[in-house]
Tab-separated table of C-alpha atoms and ligand atoms in Angstrom:
chain	number	residue	atom	x	y	z
A	1	UNK	CA	44.285	38.296	74.610
A	2	UNK	CA	47.582	38.860	72.826
A	3	UNK	CA	47.981	37.598	69.283
A	4	UNK	CA	51.126	36.320	67.716
A	5	UNK	CA	52.123	38.479	64.782
A	6	UNK	CA	54.019	36.975	61.870
A	7	UNK	CA	55.462	38.613	58.852
A	8	UNK	CA	53.808	36.921	55.872
A	9	UNK	CA	57.176	36.794	54.124
A	10	UNK	CA	57.944	33.756	56.228
A	11	UNK	CA	55.345	31.725	54.362
A	12	UNK	CA	56.301	32.702	50.835
A	13	UNK	CA	52.888	32.367	49.383
A	14	UNK	CA	52.119	33.327	45.865
A	15	UNK	CA	51.148	36.974	45.975
A	16	UNK	CA	49.430	36.761	42.607
A	17	UNK	CA	47.039	34.229	44.128
A	18	UNK	CA	45.524	37.119	46.076
A	19	UNK	CA	42.403	38.591	44.620
A	20	UNK	CA	42.897	42.140	43.332
A	21	UNK	CA	39.323	42.907	44.268
A	22	UNK	CA	39.883	41.766	47.837
A	23	UNK	CA	42.963	43.967	48.007
A	24	UNK	CA	41.079	46.977	46.752
A	25	UNK	CA	38.266	46.466	49.287
A	26	UNK	CA	40.743	46.181	52.136
A	27	UNK	CA	42.645	49.220	51.032
A	28	UNK	CA	39.471	51.311	50.773
A	29	UNK	CA	38.279	50.224	54.224
A	30	UNK	CA	41.672	50.964	55.751
A	31	UNK	CA	41.818	54.359	54.072
A	32	UNK	CA	38.601	55.156	55.970
A	33	UNK	CA	40.377	54.144	59.185
A	34	UNK	CA	38.638	50.805	59.547
A	35	UNK	CA	40.418	47.579	60.304
A	36	UNK	CA	40.200	45.053	57.492
A	37	UNK	CA	41.689	41.597	57.068
A	38	UNK	CA	41.485	38.501	54.970
A	39	UNK	CA	40.322	35.700	57.226
A	40	UNK	CA	39.331	32.039	56.985
A	41	UNK	CA	39.913	29.818	53.980
A	42	UNK	CA	41.752	32.477	51.958
A	43	UNK	CA	44.699	32.864	54.280
A	44	UNK	CA	44.579	29.259	55.547
A	45	UNK	CA	44.989	27.938	52.016
A	46	UNK	CA	47.676	30.477	51.092
A	47	UNK	CA	49.808	29.366	54.043
A	48	UNK	CA	49.183	25.743	53.068
A	49	UNK	CA	50.448	26.503	49.562
A	50	UNK	CA	47.029	25.923	48.001
A	51	UNK	CA	45.039	28.149	45.680
A	52	UNK	CA	42.257	29.670	47.783
A	53	UNK	CA	38.774	29.244	46.397
A	54	UNK	CA	37.789	32.689	47.605
A	55	UNK	CA	38.749	35.428	50.013
A	56	UNK	CA	36.542	36.388	52.923
A	57	UNK	CA	37.101	39.816	54.425
A	58	UNK	CA	36.417	40.860	57.966
A	59	UNK	CA	36.279	44.403	59.282
A	60	UNK	CA	35.112	46.570	62.165
A	61	UNK	CA	33.025	48.567	59.713
A	62	UNK	CA	29.311	47.838	60.112
A	63	UNK	CA	27.224	46.440	57.241
A	64	UNK	CA	25.260	49.626	56.625
A	65	UNK	CA	28.479	51.607	56.479
A	66	UNK	CA	30.121	49.081	54.114
A	67	UNK	CA	27.057	49.316	51.917
A	68	UNK	CA	27.612	53.088	51.648
A	69	UNK	CA	31.312	52.731	50.831
A	70	UNK	CA	30.835	50.283	47.955
A	71	UNK	CA	28.278	50.943	45.250
A	72	UNK	CA	28.425	47.342	44.004
A	73	UNK	CA	27.396	45.893	47.355
A	74	UNK	CA	24.340	44.560	49.103
A	75	UNK	CA	23.513	43.340	52.566
A	76	UNK	CA	22.419	39.723	52.767
A	77	UNK	CA	21.325	37.324	55.496
A	78	UNK	CA	19.049	37.863	58.447
A	79	UNK	CA	20.389	35.583	61.116
A	80	UNK	CA	23.924	36.281	60.062
A	81	UNK	CA	24.099	39.621	58.279
A	82	UNK	CA	26.981	40.287	55.924
A	83	UNK	CA	27.756	42.238	52.786
A	84	UNK	CA	28.353	40.889	49.295
A	85	UNK	CA	30.502	43.049	47.057
A	86	UNK	CA	30.061	42.068	43.432
A	87	UNK	CA	32.709	42.178	40.714
A	88	UNK	CA	32.475	40.888	37.157
A	89	UNK	CA	34.420	37.748	38.043
A	90	UNK	CA	33.671	37.180	41.711
A	91	UNK	CA	31.608	38.059	44.744
A	92	UNK	CA	33.507	38.912	47.907
A	93	UNK	CA	31.938	38.410	51.316
A	94	UNK	CA	32.626	41.071	53.883
A	95	UNK	CA	31.604	40.332	57.457
A	96	UNK	CA	31.721	42.589	60.469
A	97	UNK	CA	33.498	41.542	63.671
A	98	UNK	CA	30.987	39.888	65.959
A	99	UNK	CA	30.948	39.805	69.693
A	100	UNK	CA	29.065	36.506	69.965
A	101	UNK	CA	28.001	37.666	73.432
A	102	UNK	CA	25.195	39.365	75.256
A	103	UNK	CA	22.277	36.975	74.797
A	104	UNK	CA	20.117	39.708	76.397
A	105	UNK	CA	20.258	41.778	73.252
A	106	UNK	CA	17.950	41.256	70.270
A	107	UNK	CA	20.878	40.876	67.916
A	108	UNK	CA	21.779	37.528	69.362
A	109	UNK	CA	19.600	34.503	69.903
A	110	UNK	CA	20.653	31.240	71.462
A	111	UNK	CA	17.962	28.601	71.931
A	112	UNK	CA	17.427	26.485	75.031
A	113	UNK	CA	19.619	23.735	73.607
A	114	UNK	CA	22.563	26.132	73.380
A	115	UNK	CA	22.306	26.491	69.622
A	116	UNK	CA	23.045	29.831	67.993
A	117	UNK	CA	20.022	31.095	66.087
A	118	UNK	CA	21.047	34.644	65.340
A	119	UNK	CA	24.408	36.348	65.588
A	120	UNK	CA	24.371	39.995	64.612
A	121	UNK	CA	25.977	41.806	67.491
A	122	UNK	CA	29.048	43.694	66.367
A	123	UNK	CA	32.212	43.420	68.418
A	124	UNK	CA	35.958	43.692	68.483
A	125	UNK	CA	38.537	41.541	66.768
A	126	UNK	CA	39.275	39.770	70.085
A	127	UNK	CA	35.605	38.862	70.340
A	128	UNK	CA	35.350	37.915	66.704
A	129	UNK	CA	38.139	35.380	66.861
A	130	UNK	CA	36.549	33.261	69.573
A	131	UNK	CA	33.368	32.719	67.603
A	132	UNK	CA	35.226	31.232	64.630
A	133	UNK	CA	35.145	27.469	64.459
A	134	UNK	CA	38.657	26.096	64.013
A	135	UNK	CA	42.033	27.555	64.893
A	136	UNK	CA	43.210	27.143	61.299
A	137	UNK	CA	40.208	29.211	60.185
A	138	UNK	CA	40.876	32.004	62.644
A	139	UNK	CA	44.010	33.498	61.171
A	140	UNK	CA	43.829	37.131	60.037
A	141	UNK	CA	45.978	38.561	57.287
A	142	UNK	CA	46.508	42.196	56.437
A	143	UNK	CA	47.895	42.151	52.889
A	144	UNK	CA	48.818	45.846	52.964
A	145	UNK	CA	51.212	45.570	55.876
A	146	UNK	CA	51.837	41.879	55.050
A	147	UNK	CA	51.168	40.911	58.676
A	148	UNK	CA	49.526	37.732	59.922
A	149	UNK	CA	47.625	38.013	63.186
A	150	UNK	CA	47.076	34.744	65.052
A	151	UNK	CA	45.181	34.663	68.356
A	152	UNK	CA	44.555	30.933	68.603
A	153	UNK	CA	47.728	29.143	67.547
A	154	UNK	CA	46.233	28.492	64.120
A	155	UNK	CA	49.581	28.863	62.370
A	156	UNK	CA	51.131	26.275	64.653
A	157	UNK	CA	48.201	23.918	64.046
A	158	UNK	CA	48.637	24.335	60.314
A	159	UNK	CA	52.262	23.377	60.701
A	160	UNK	CA	51.484	20.342	62.818
A	161	UNK	CA	48.476	19.455	60.657
A	162	UNK	CA	45.923	19.461	63.423
A	163	UNK	CA	42.222	20.216	63.439
A	164	UNK	CA	41.424	22.020	66.697
A	165	UNK	CA	38.415	24.015	67.809
A	166	UNK	CA	38.690	27.511	69.174
A	167	UNK	CA	37.464	27.049	72.755
A	168	UNK	CA	35.553	24.156	74.271
A	169	UNK	CA	34.897	21.397	71.743
A	170	UNK	CA	31.522	20.262	73.058
A	171	UNK	CA	30.170	23.759	73.501
A	172	UNK	CA	31.211	24.738	69.985
A	173	UNK	CA	29.569	21.668	68.462
A	174	UNK	CA	26.361	22.163	70.410
A	175	UNK	CA	26.235	25.816	69.299
A	176	UNK	CA	26.299	24.697	65.691
A	177	UNK	CA	26.357	20.964	64.897
A	178	UNK	CA	27.129	21.655	61.234
A	179	UNK	CA	30.648	22.308	62.483
A	180	UNK	CA	30.981	18.504	62.645
A	181	UNK	CA	30.803	18.411	58.871
A	182	UNK	CA	33.208	21.306	58.590
A	183	UNK	CA	35.716	19.368	60.681
A	184	UNK	CA	35.424	16.393	58.328
A	185	UNK	CA	35.631	18.640	55.276
A	186	UNK	CA	38.835	20.370	56.320
A	187	UNK	CA	40.429	17.170	57.616
A	188	UNK	CA	39.762	15.601	54.203
A	189	UNK	CA	40.877	18.600	52.206
A	190	UNK	CA	44.096	19.218	54.113
A	191	UNK	CA	44.731	15.648	55.191
A	192	UNK	CA	44.878	16.755	58.834
A	193	UNK	CA	44.488	14.799	62.028
A	194	UNK	CA	41.286	15.196	64.037
A	195	UNK	CA	41.953	15.442	67.769
A	196	UNK	CA	40.634	12.609	69.990
A	197	UNK	CA	38.428	15.007	71.978
A	198	UNK	CA	36.756	16.098	68.752
A	199	UNK	CA	36.259	12.512	67.656
A	200	UNK	CA	34.530	11.755	70.936
A	201	UNK	CA	32.315	14.813	70.688
A	202	UNK	CA	31.336	13.868	67.143
A	203	UNK	CA	30.137	10.491	68.356
A	204	UNK	CA	28.234	12.118	71.170
A	205	UNK	CA	26.494	14.857	69.200
A	206	UNK	CA	26.313	13.605	65.630
A	207	UNK	CA	22.571	12.959	65.789
A	208	UNK	CA	22.009	16.678	66.252
A	209	UNK	CA	22.981	17.114	62.621
A	210	UNK	CA	19.543	15.807	61.771
A	211	UNK	CA	17.888	18.817	63.440
A	212	UNK	CA	19.808	21.240	61.276
A	213	UNK	CA	18.472	22.994	58.217
A	214	UNK	CA	18.493	20.625	55.256
A	215	UNK	CA	19.633	23.503	53.040
A	216	UNK	CA	22.784	23.961	55.114
A	217	UNK	CA	23.537	20.230	55.169
A	218	UNK	CA	23.082	20.140	51.416
A	219	UNK	CA	25.553	23.014	50.969
A	220	UNK	CA	28.118	21.234	53.112
A	221	UNK	CA	27.699	17.962	51.216
A	222	UNK	CA	28.335	19.757	47.947
A	223	UNK	CA	31.463	21.406	49.326
A	224	UNK	CA	32.638	18.080	50.729
A	225	UNK	CA	32.149	15.962	47.637
A	226	UNK	CA	32.713	18.302	44.731
A	227	UNK	CA	35.992	19.927	45.706
A	228	UNK	CA	38.451	17.184	44.824
A	229	UNK	CA	38.424	15.238	48.112
A	230	UNK	CA	35.353	13.090	47.747
A	231	UNK	CA	37.099	9.802	48.444
A	232	UNK	CA	38.808	11.001	51.592
A	233	UNK	CA	35.613	12.693	52.751
A	234	UNK	CA	33.685	9.476	52.236
A	235	UNK	CA	36.241	7.507	54.222
A	236	UNK	CA	36.190	9.986	57.095
A	237	UNK	CA	32.402	10.083	57.144
A	238	UNK	CA	32.393	6.285	57.366
A	239	UNK	CA	35.056	6.285	60.052
A	240	UNK	CA	32.913	8.574	62.197
A	241	UNK	CA	29.624	6.793	61.462
A	242	UNK	CA	28.290	9.862	59.735
A	243	UNK	CA	27.716	8.506	56.259
A	244	UNK	CA	24.770	6.289	57.174
A	245	UNK	CA	23.383	9.067	59.291
A	246	UNK	CA	23.327	11.456	56.331
A	247	UNK	CA	22.314	8.852	53.748
A	248	UNK	CA	20.333	6.363	55.776
A	249	UNK	CA	19.541	3.923	53.085
A	250	UNK	CA	21.219	0.721	53.998
A	251	UNK	CA	18.722	-0.262	56.666
A	252	UNK	CA	18.277	-4.005	56.878
A	253	UNK	CA	20.733	-4.634	54.121
A	254	UNK	CA	23.738	-6.837	54.498
A	255	UNK	CA	25.180	-5.720	51.222
A	256	UNK	CA	28.316	-3.732	51.206
A	257	UNK	CA	28.486	-0.806	48.867
A	258	UNK	CA	31.897	0.340	49.890
A	259	UNK	CA	33.582	-0.588	46.658
A	260	UNK	CA	30.909	1.126	44.610
A	261	UNK	CA	31.285	4.340	46.578
A	262	UNK	CA	35.065	4.259	46.638
A	263	UNK	CA	35.240	3.784	42.880
A	264	UNK	CA	32.691	6.473	42.275
A	265	UNK	CA	34.453	9.019	44.460
A	266	UNK	CA	37.885	8.210	43.077
A	267	UNK	CA	36.352	8.939	39.715
A	268	UNK	CA	34.803	12.186	40.947
A	269	UNK	CA	38.156	13.443	42.233
A	270	UNK	CA	39.886	12.389	39.042
A	271	UNK	CA	37.385	14.289	36.895
A	272	UNK	CA	38.075	17.465	38.800
A	273	UNK	CA	41.818	17.010	38.322
A	274	UNK	CA	41.153	16.815	34.592
A	275	UNK	CA	39.073	19.998	34.803
A	276	UNK	CA	35.959	18.118	33.791
A	277	UNK	CA	32.599	19.323	35.008
A	278	UNK	CA	31.099	17.777	38.101
A	279	UNK	CA	27.373	17.440	38.214
A	280	UNK	CA	25.359	17.707	41.416
A	281	UNK	CA	22.715	15.379	39.990
A	282	UNK	CA	25.317	12.735	39.242
A	283	UNK	CA	26.676	12.991	42.776
A	284	UNK	CA	23.257	12.369	44.295
A	285	UNK	CA	22.518	9.626	41.786
A	286	UNK	CA	25.601	7.893	43.217
A	287	UNK	CA	24.897	8.656	46.856
A	288	UNK	CA	21.366	7.279	46.719
A	289	UNK	CA	21.734	4.466	44.209
A	290	UNK	CA	22.273	1.622	46.687
A	291	UNK	CA	18.891	2.327	48.188
A	292	UNK	CA	17.125	2.246	44.850
A	293	UNK	CA	19.062	-0.863	43.954
A	294	UNK	CA	18.222	-2.721	47.154
A	295	UNK	CA	14.574	-1.881	46.878
A	296	UNK	CA	14.067	-2.726	43.265
A	297	UNK	CA	17.116	-4.282	41.704
A	298	UNK	CA	17.606	-3.948	37.991
A	299	UNK	CA	16.631	-6.883	35.892
A	300	UNK	CA	14.861	-7.583	32.654
A	301	UNK	CA	11.727	-8.299	34.577
A	302	UNK	CA	11.617	-4.943	36.272
A	303	UNK	CA	8.271	-3.325	36.868
A	304	UNK	CA	8.557	0.249	35.615
A	305	UNK	CA	5.874	1.617	37.810
A	306	UNK	CA	7.277	0.252	41.023
A	307	UNK	CA	10.765	1.342	39.972
A	308	UNK	CA	9.462	4.849	39.463
A	309	UNK	CA	7.789	4.852	42.858
A	310	UNK	CA	10.955	3.597	44.514
A	311	UNK	CA	13.004	6.372	42.949
A	312	UNK	CA	10.544	8.998	44.100
A	313	UNK	CA	10.365	7.618	47.616
A	314	UNK	CA	14.139	7.494	47.958
A	315	UNK	CA	14.542	11.054	46.768
A	316	UNK	CA	11.704	12.330	48.887
A	317	UNK	CA	13.103	10.822	52.053
A	318	UNK	CA	16.537	12.255	51.449
A	319	UNK	CA	15.031	15.746	51.113
A	320	UNK	CA	14.483	15.828	54.867
A	321	UNK	CA	18.217	15.643	55.425
A	322	UNK	CA	19.706	17.331	52.385
A	323	UNK	CA	17.564	19.762	50.429
A	324	UNK	CA	18.612	18.953	46.875
A	325	UNK	CA	17.309	21.703	44.605
A	326	UNK	CA	14.450	20.574	42.416
A	327	UNK	CA	16.280	21.312	39.205
A	328	UNK	CA	18.467	18.233	39.719
A	329	UNK	CA	15.633	15.764	40.252
A	330	UNK	CA	14.983	14.989	36.614
A	331	UNK	CA	18.674	14.391	35.966
A	332	UNK	CA	18.891	11.921	38.835
A	333	UNK	CA	15.732	10.146	37.772
A	334	UNK	CA	16.823	9.947	34.117
A	335	UNK	CA	20.207	8.491	34.944
A	336	UNK	CA	18.575	5.823	37.102
A	337	UNK	CA	15.759	5.126	34.659
A	338	UNK	CA	18.223	4.795	31.798
A	339	UNK	CA	19.919	1.935	33.597
A	340	UNK	CA	16.949	-0.166	32.568
A	341	UNK	CA	17.341	0.843	28.939
A	342	UNK	CA	20.835	-0.645	28.893
A	343	UNK	CA	19.341	-4.086	29.424
A	344	UNK	CA	17.487	-4.008	26.157
A	345	UNK	CA	19.357	-3.856	22.896
A	346	UNK	CA	17.206	-3.101	19.917
A	347	UNK	CA	16.139	-0.519	17.351
A	348	UNK	CA	15.557	2.054	20.084
A	349	UNK	CA	19.183	1.856	21.139
A	350	UNK	CA	20.160	4.306	18.398
A	351	UNK	CA	17.775	6.853	19.797
A	352	UNK	CA	18.931	6.147	23.296
A	353	UNK	CA	22.564	6.763	22.361
A	354	UNK	CA	21.549	10.260	21.218
A	355	UNK	CA	19.768	11.007	24.469
A	356	UNK	CA	21.296	13.974	26.295
A	357	UNK	CA	21.692	11.876	29.439
A	358	UNK	CA	23.211	8.911	27.627
A	359	UNK	CA	26.794	9.821	28.412
A	360	UNK	CA	26.144	10.273	32.139
A	361	UNK	CA	24.000	7.153	32.230
A	362	UNK	CA	26.763	5.146	30.579
A	363	UNK	CA	29.350	6.437	33.081
A	364	UNK	CA	26.954	5.432	35.812
A	365	UNK	CA	26.614	1.964	34.331
A	366	UNK	CA	30.370	1.511	34.514
A	367	UNK	CA	30.318	2.420	38.192
A	368	UNK	CA	27.537	-0.052	38.878
A	369	UNK	CA	29.633	-2.707	37.276
A	370	UNK	CA	32.027	-2.611	40.214
A	371	UNK	CA	29.235	-3.476	42.634
A	372	UNK	CA	26.623	-5.531	40.851
A	373	UNK	CA	28.813	-8.338	39.671
A	374	UNK	CA	26.433	-10.006	37.241
A	375	UNK	CA	24.781	-7.153	35.452
A	376	UNK	CA	22.243	-8.227	32.861
A	377	UNK	CA	23.749	-5.626	30.593
A	378	UNK	CA	26.198	-6.253	27.764
A	379	UNK	CA	28.586	-3.508	28.853
A	380	UNK	CA	31.272	-4.154	26.301
A	381	UNK	CA	28.702	-4.062	23.561
A	382	UNK	CA	27.510	-0.642	24.750
A	383	UNK	CA	31.060	0.655	24.928
A	384	UNK	CA	31.604	-0.250	21.315
A	385	UNK	CA	28.173	1.010	20.298
A	386	UNK	CA	28.713	4.346	21.990
A	387	UNK	CA	31.877	5.056	20.009
A	388	UNK	CA	30.500	3.851	16.666
A	389	UNK	CA	29.128	5.967	13.782
A	390	UNK	CA	25.658	5.317	12.423
A	391	UNK	CA	26.638	2.568	9.947
A	392	UNK	CA	28.727	0.777	12.498
A	393	UNK	CA	25.916	1.102	15.022
A	394	UNK	CA	23.528	-0.646	12.623
A	395	UNK	CA	26.063	-3.404	12.076
A	396	UNK	CA	26.537	-3.865	15.810
A	397	UNK	CA	22.783	-4.048	16.279
A	398	UNK	CA	22.415	-6.725	13.618
A	399	UNK	CA	25.330	-8.706	14.942
A	400	UNK	CA	23.830	-8.531	18.413
A	401	UNK	CA	20.467	-9.774	17.190
A	402	UNK	CA	22.122	-12.702	15.410
A	403	UNK	CA	24.163	-13.502	18.494
A	404	UNK	CA	21.109	-13.602	20.708
A	405	UNK	CA	19.105	-15.644	18.195
A	406	UNK	CA	22.063	-17.936	17.682
A	407	UNK	CA	22.131	-18.702	21.368
A	408	UNK	CA	18.477	-19.751	21.404
B	1	ATP	P1	36.318	27.568	52.206
B	1	ATP	O1	37.658	27.275	51.707
B	1	ATP	O2	35.368	26.453	51.997
B	1	ATP	O3	35.748	28.894	51.801
B	1	ATP	P2	36.350	28.796	54.797
B	1	ATP	O4	37.105	28.405	56.020
B	1	ATP	O5	36.675	30.091	54.175
B	1	ATP	O6	36.507	27.598	53.788
B	1	ATP	P3	33.670	29.777	54.911
B	1	ATP	O7	32.416	28.978	55.013
B	1	ATP	O8	33.947	30.554	53.701
B	1	ATP	O9	34.836	28.726	55.166
B	1	ATP	O10	33.716	30.711	56.203
B	1	ATP	C1	34.696	31.709	56.392
B	1	ATP	C2	35.131	31.734	57.834
B	1	ATP	O11	34.035	32.021	58.688
B	1	ATP	C3	35.681	30.414	58.353
B	1	ATP	O12	37.022	30.243	58.054
B	1	ATP	C4	35.438	30.537	59.850
B	1	ATP	O13	36.394	31.362	60.453
B	1	ATP	C5	34.108	31.263	59.888
B	1	ATP	N1	32.994	30.305	59.917
B	1	ATP	C6	32.286	29.829	58.867
B	1	ATP	N2	31.327	28.988	59.247
B	1	ATP	C7	31.402	28.910	60.574
B	1	ATP	C8	30.664	28.221	61.581
B	1	ATP	N3	29.644	27.398	61.262
B	1	ATP	N4	31.031	28.398	62.860
B	1	ATP	C9	32.041	29.235	63.201
B	1	ATP	N5	32.764	29.899	62.320
B	1	ATP	C10	32.462	29.763	61.019
B	2	MG	MG1	35.719	30.958	52.422
């Protein structure tokens, strides 16, 4: 296999976007006569003119050897061993070239469905490239010689904005169905076209996603929705019938939550643009709300106990697909529970407005407003109340009471 070699100059990427730590690791490995490259998202995003989130390094040096070369390092993973090198401001992942072959050996395990269970057999760069998922993720960059090494036509695919697998599409998806979500993620992030053969294979194999580890699916969901492309991701997931597979809560419901989701995800992307924090709990509160809403609705006559049970059941069921860490559960529950508190205006409203989840709950209320047309809640009143100081709050409360009594 002969790679195409490009001089990186051609792409004029911002050199200062490169991590100094990554450079120093590569230079140390090369000084010991090992090969070492930046691979994956780091170089892909540089060529695209984006700021890479991180830099993954790949080398022919084996984990135990890397561990010896870098004091600040440790080996992680069992099924896919790699080394983390820790710096004050970042952790850099260093992986060793893998051969992806020789199922006879103990270092590799492929189950009877063709799925890769373990992949720890070291190999050459030529072998390593064919086990990477997409051509655009298989570009190697040596920052010291400033050379780009491309075995799969990844550079060309970046230029023509195409998502393509390295090798046979079906085989690669069967090996690891999570790659379906990676395809969607990169198509959304880069605004690339997904090839028709991939679209077909997604339809054929999408159900296999449900056999995958819920921790991995969770990680992918977070990367998909909290990286500035939530809206596009949502649309692509819908287009490929993946959204209801991952969040199967609209069973038997004729209601359409599209507008709710689109507004929510537009908002999510906008927040990130404004450098505001994005909260995992808030994301899942959005993703799962329609189910809670269908099951219990929110009205003044709500039964607290059954509402609580509904929330728990919805969250529990979702755990089988996406393992949301426990620490977010109370946030999700509070934001939902607080929706009921918005229906009642009274003395307790002052306390409520000081609640640590009030702000998030109020933002959530605004999102609901786009879906549940006739909310029982006086939204405008809450907007004014939220911004008011104590005296003004008291006045608003009194005026509200009079208004309600007046109507009687
Ligand atoms: P990001 O910008 O999210 O970091 P990335 O492409 O760097 O995107 P990583 O998950 O960091 O993604 O993985 C680094 C590289 O490892 C990928 O670019 C790809 O070459 C390879 N890789 C990761 N996951 C898989 C997978 N499931 N199957 C095959 N190759 C993979
Ligand atoms: Mg990466």
